[in-house]
Amino acid sequence: MVKIGAHVSIAGSIDRAVDRAEEIGCDTFQIFSRNPRGWRFKEISEEVAEEFKRKLKRSGMSPPVDHMPYLPNLATPKEDVYQKSVEALALELDRCEVLGIPYLVTHLGSHLDSGKEEGLNRTVDAIIKALSASENDVILLLETTSDSKNSVGGSFEDLAEIMSRVDRDDRVGACFDTCHAFVAGYDVRTEEGLDETMEKFDQTIGLERMMVVHLNDSKGPISSKLDRHEHIGLGEIGEEGFRLILNHPAIRTRPLILETPSDERRDDRGNIAKVRELAGED
Ligand code: MN
Ligand code: MN
Ligand code: ZN
């Protein structure tokens, strides 16, 4: 059985996310523990943390995954934004610990024309600082990116370099996003391309470090660097592509999280059903 879930809203209270995930039939789920489009947020009260953990345990869903908000940029050359970003990352790791969430997914940011080397240096330094400011068991997952302009971490090699320089194998892993990898140029929709991509991932980062998969189809074509998610099977990766992806042993054994749209064509429930069908489970 594949473990499939979706990104769900925390509107009302963080523990409500567990209800929503259960309602749509998730085995695993992802949240933003706070507003992803701002810097300011409230602390999590003990009552809310207890309620979240109680509901989670009762539901049997696992693992819960947290995603970093969008404003922090670990590669920025702007000193004020950089300091705030490192602090936001450390605080988010703390929030995961409070909620009993084992994984925090983060994007790698943009060097804003300061150059890839400088961006990599900044990122490595930011991660080291945040991990030591938040000493716990929460694992930070670096997400594969769409390789858009000025981005850091567009290739598996970049991700591997960051991981080896941070040198905390106990606290850092990777999140493989199918849409991002595809638009960055990894052809996951053919058997040969998928095998090659997984082999490449294994040789650079190591498959044992792929701890979560973001399962998204893509509106943009291969190598377009366009980060536009589409319903499973309705995008450029397509049904046949996802049938291969969902039957690949490196992927089907991981927690799979949908970050697909919800519109008149389909909602999360519909995408979960499509995933189960393509994984051969309906
Ligand atoms: Mn992401
Ligand atoms: Mn993603
Ligand atoms: Zn994306």
XYZ file of C-alpha atoms and ligand atoms in Angstrom:
285
model
C 0.000 0.000 0.000
C 1.270 3.476 -0.832
C 1.136 6.147 1.843
C -0.623 9.097 0.249
C -1.833 12.415 1.624
C -2.216 16.089 0.873
C -1.278 19.534 2.091
C -4.133 20.635 4.381
C -5.163 23.935 5.947
C -4.738 24.780 9.642
C -7.545 27.407 9.506
C -9.212 27.759 12.906
C -6.550 25.896 14.883
C -3.562 23.698 14.002
C -5.288 20.545 15.276
C -8.093 21.110 12.728
C -5.573 20.084 10.048
C -5.717 16.529 11.400
C -9.530 16.486 11.026
C -9.277 17.762 7.456
C -6.619 15.205 6.502
C -8.729 12.397 7.964
C -11.877 13.612 6.191
C -10.282 13.319 2.769
C -8.723 9.926 3.479
C -5.046 10.796 3.943
C -2.471 8.319 5.285
C 0.008 11.180 5.767
C -0.321 14.984 5.423
C 1.515 18.303 5.302
C 0.769 21.695 6.857
C 2.100 25.207 7.139
C 2.187 25.586 10.931
C 1.482 29.311 10.425
C 0.625 31.852 7.720
C 3.163 31.099 4.952
C 3.023 34.637 3.543
C 4.060 36.642 6.605
C 6.916 36.934 9.080
C 4.827 37.264 12.239
C 3.049 34.431 14.026
C 1.686 33.311 17.374
C 3.361 30.797 19.612
C 1.675 27.399 19.805
C -0.159 26.982 23.113
C 0.281 23.820 25.115
C -3.428 22.996 24.704
C -3.278 23.221 20.912
C -0.088 21.123 20.780
C -1.683 18.454 22.988
C -4.868 18.450 20.910
C -2.859 18.116 17.679
C -0.855 15.189 19.057
C -3.937 13.493 20.551
C -5.892 13.676 17.284
C -2.855 12.589 15.289
C -2.300 9.510 17.424
C -5.968 8.534 17.265
C -6.025 8.959 13.472
C -3.131 6.592 12.806
C -1.835 8.923 10.067
C 1.939 9.181 9.767
C 4.165 11.018 9.250
C 2.869 14.575 9.635
C 5.075 16.994 7.657
C 5.557 20.741 8.153
C 6.547 23.129 5.337
C 8.543 26.331 5.810
C 6.767 29.618 5.027
C 7.631 31.400 1.765
C 9.319 34.642 2.851
C 12.506 33.300 4.465
C 15.385 33.069 1.973
C 18.415 31.142 3.213
C 20.567 32.236 0.252
C 19.867 35.969 0.259
C 22.772 38.455 0.200
C 20.603 40.951 2.154
C 21.805 40.816 5.729
C 18.519 41.740 7.466
C 16.474 39.200 5.499
C 19.185 36.612 6.075
C 19.130 37.029 9.861
C 15.333 36.863 9.934
C 15.412 33.768 7.716
C 17.835 31.868 9.950
C 15.704 32.762 12.961
C 12.492 31.714 11.191
C 14.050 28.356 10.296
C 15.196 27.698 13.874
C 11.772 28.696 15.250
C 9.993 26.456 12.749
C 12.177 23.497 13.826
C 11.098 24.294 17.406
C 7.448 24.330 16.362
C 7.821 20.887 14.785
C 9.249 19.559 18.021
C 6.339 21.034 20.016
C 3.829 19.413 17.624
C 5.630 16.068 17.395
C 6.273 16.553 13.659
C 9.408 14.676 12.503
C 10.013 16.478 9.161
C 10.303 20.111 8.105
C 10.499 20.740 4.334
C 12.302 23.856 3.119
C 13.029 25.489 -0.213
C 16.602 26.568 -0.787
C 16.100 30.169 -1.723
C 17.494 32.605 -4.230
C 20.915 34.229 -4.279
C 19.406 37.268 -6.091
C 22.336 37.666 -8.499
C 25.034 37.368 -5.833
C 26.231 34.196 -7.575
C 25.651 30.498 -6.964
C 28.802 29.968 -4.889
C 27.884 32.764 -2.504
C 24.300 31.462 -2.365
C 25.539 27.982 -1.463
C 27.829 29.399 1.236
C 24.974 31.399 2.754
C 22.633 28.408 2.684
C 25.106 26.048 4.326
C 25.848 28.596 7.034
C 22.126 29.284 7.634
C 21.292 25.597 8.048
C 24.200 24.989 10.433
C 23.140 27.969 12.555
C 19.451 27.021 12.655
C 20.146 23.382 13.527
C 22.361 24.332 16.427
C 19.837 26.940 17.660
C 17.151 24.225 17.668
C 18.763 21.044 18.985
C 16.144 18.279 18.697
C 15.319 15.276 16.503
C 13.417 17.185 13.823
C 14.831 16.431 10.365
C 15.145 19.270 7.868
C 14.289 18.147 4.335
C 15.811 20.167 1.480
C 13.344 20.231 -1.404
C 14.417 19.743 -5.028
C 13.646 23.003 -6.825
C 12.428 23.983 -10.281
C 15.861 25.523 -11.011
C 14.362 28.952 -11.712
C 16.619 31.994 -12.180
C 19.059 32.635 -9.291
C 17.821 29.629 -7.333
C 20.120 27.516 -5.216
C 19.655 23.737 -5.219
C 18.362 23.306 -8.766
C 20.436 20.165 -9.311
C 20.923 17.063 -7.174
C 24.645 17.962 -7.117
C 23.886 21.306 -5.421
C 21.684 19.622 -2.841
C 24.342 16.988 -2.192
C 27.009 19.662 -1.780
C 24.909 21.534 0.788
C 24.229 18.322 2.682
C 27.838 17.251 2.793
C 29.023 20.694 3.910
C 26.353 20.927 6.646
C 27.529 17.474 7.715
C 24.566 16.587 9.916
C 23.287 13.345 8.395
C 21.168 12.835 11.503
C 19.222 16.072 10.908
C 19.178 16.730 7.157
C 17.438 14.798 4.370
C 15.759 15.520 1.035
C 12.231 15.983 -0.282
C 11.817 14.970 -3.935
C 9.174 17.055 -5.762
C 8.152 15.374 -9.032
C 7.004 18.649 -10.684
C 10.113 20.568 -9.675
C 12.476 17.789 -10.811
C 10.646 17.530 -14.154
C 10.763 21.244 -14.983
C 14.404 21.331 -13.800
C 15.130 18.829 -16.592
C 14.824 15.367 -15.002
C 12.578 13.306 -17.304
C 10.580 11.323 -14.763
C 7.790 10.457 -17.219
C 9.580 7.665 -19.115
C 10.871 4.393 -17.709
C 14.410 5.123 -18.834
C 14.319 8.738 -17.631
C 12.879 7.804 -14.261
C 15.472 5.079 -13.698
C 18.219 7.499 -14.686
C 16.837 10.179 -12.373
C 16.641 7.830 -9.393
C 20.126 6.502 -10.125
C 21.435 10.067 -10.317
C 19.711 10.907 -7.040
C 21.273 7.840 -5.443
C 24.780 8.623 -6.693
C 24.670 12.262 -5.561
C 22.371 12.641 -2.543
C 21.687 8.985 -1.716
C 18.219 7.424 -1.964
C 18.195 6.662 1.757
C 17.999 10.421 2.299
C 14.808 10.860 0.238
C 12.388 10.897 3.167
C 9.324 12.539 1.644
C 8.028 12.879 -1.932
C 5.905 15.800 -3.143
C 3.681 14.278 -5.790
C 2.657 16.945 -8.310
C 2.021 16.908 -12.032
C 3.313 19.891 -13.997
C 1.618 22.551 -16.131
C 4.999 23.505 -17.589
C 6.910 21.267 -20.032
C 10.178 19.525 -19.208
C 13.128 21.878 -18.520
C 10.763 24.902 -18.536
C 11.746 25.860 -14.945
C 8.078 26.801 -14.466
C 6.793 25.935 -10.991
C 3.079 25.334 -11.749
C 1.489 22.279 -10.171
C -1.227 20.280 -11.945
C -3.618 17.449 -11.002
C -2.053 13.980 -11.111
C -2.101 12.714 -14.700
C -3.552 15.894 -16.223
C -0.229 17.664 -16.748
C 2.944 17.221 -18.757
C 4.074 14.193 -16.715
C 0.734 12.528 -17.460
C -1.051 9.346 -16.363
C 1.512 6.983 -17.844
C 4.291 8.979 -16.205
C 2.636 8.742 -12.810
C 1.904 5.044 -13.256
C 5.667 4.529 -13.643
C 6.508 6.918 -10.797
C 4.033 5.240 -8.438
C 5.378 1.806 -9.234
C 9.030 2.726 -8.777
C 10.332 1.136 -5.555
C 12.315 4.259 -4.578
C 9.142 6.355 -4.649
C 6.223 4.125 -3.722
C 7.826 3.280 -0.373
C 8.008 6.967 0.677
C 5.326 9.180 2.255
C 3.677 10.880 -0.757
C 2.218 14.373 -0.353
C 0.024 16.072 -2.957
C 0.399 19.823 -3.478
C -2.058 19.825 -6.360
C -4.783 22.412 -7.044
C -8.405 22.112 -5.994
C -10.761 23.316 -8.714
C -13.809 22.332 -10.778
C -11.861 19.506 -12.391
C -10.767 17.764 -9.202
C -10.101 18.157 -5.469
C -7.651 16.461 -3.060
C -9.951 13.491 -2.621
C -9.993 13.029 -6.397
C -6.210 13.195 -6.652
C -5.809 10.691 -3.806
C -8.170 8.311 -5.641
C -6.201 8.802 -8.867
C -2.929 8.029 -7.070
C -4.351 4.827 -5.565
C -5.627 3.798 -9.004
C -2.270 4.439 -10.735
C -0.410 2.680 -7.900
C -2.570 -0.366 -8.680
C -4.657 -0.305 -5.534
C -8.240 0.374 -6.515
Mn 7.780 23.210 -1.361
Mn 6.847 20.783 -3.270
Zn 6.275 23.835 -6.463
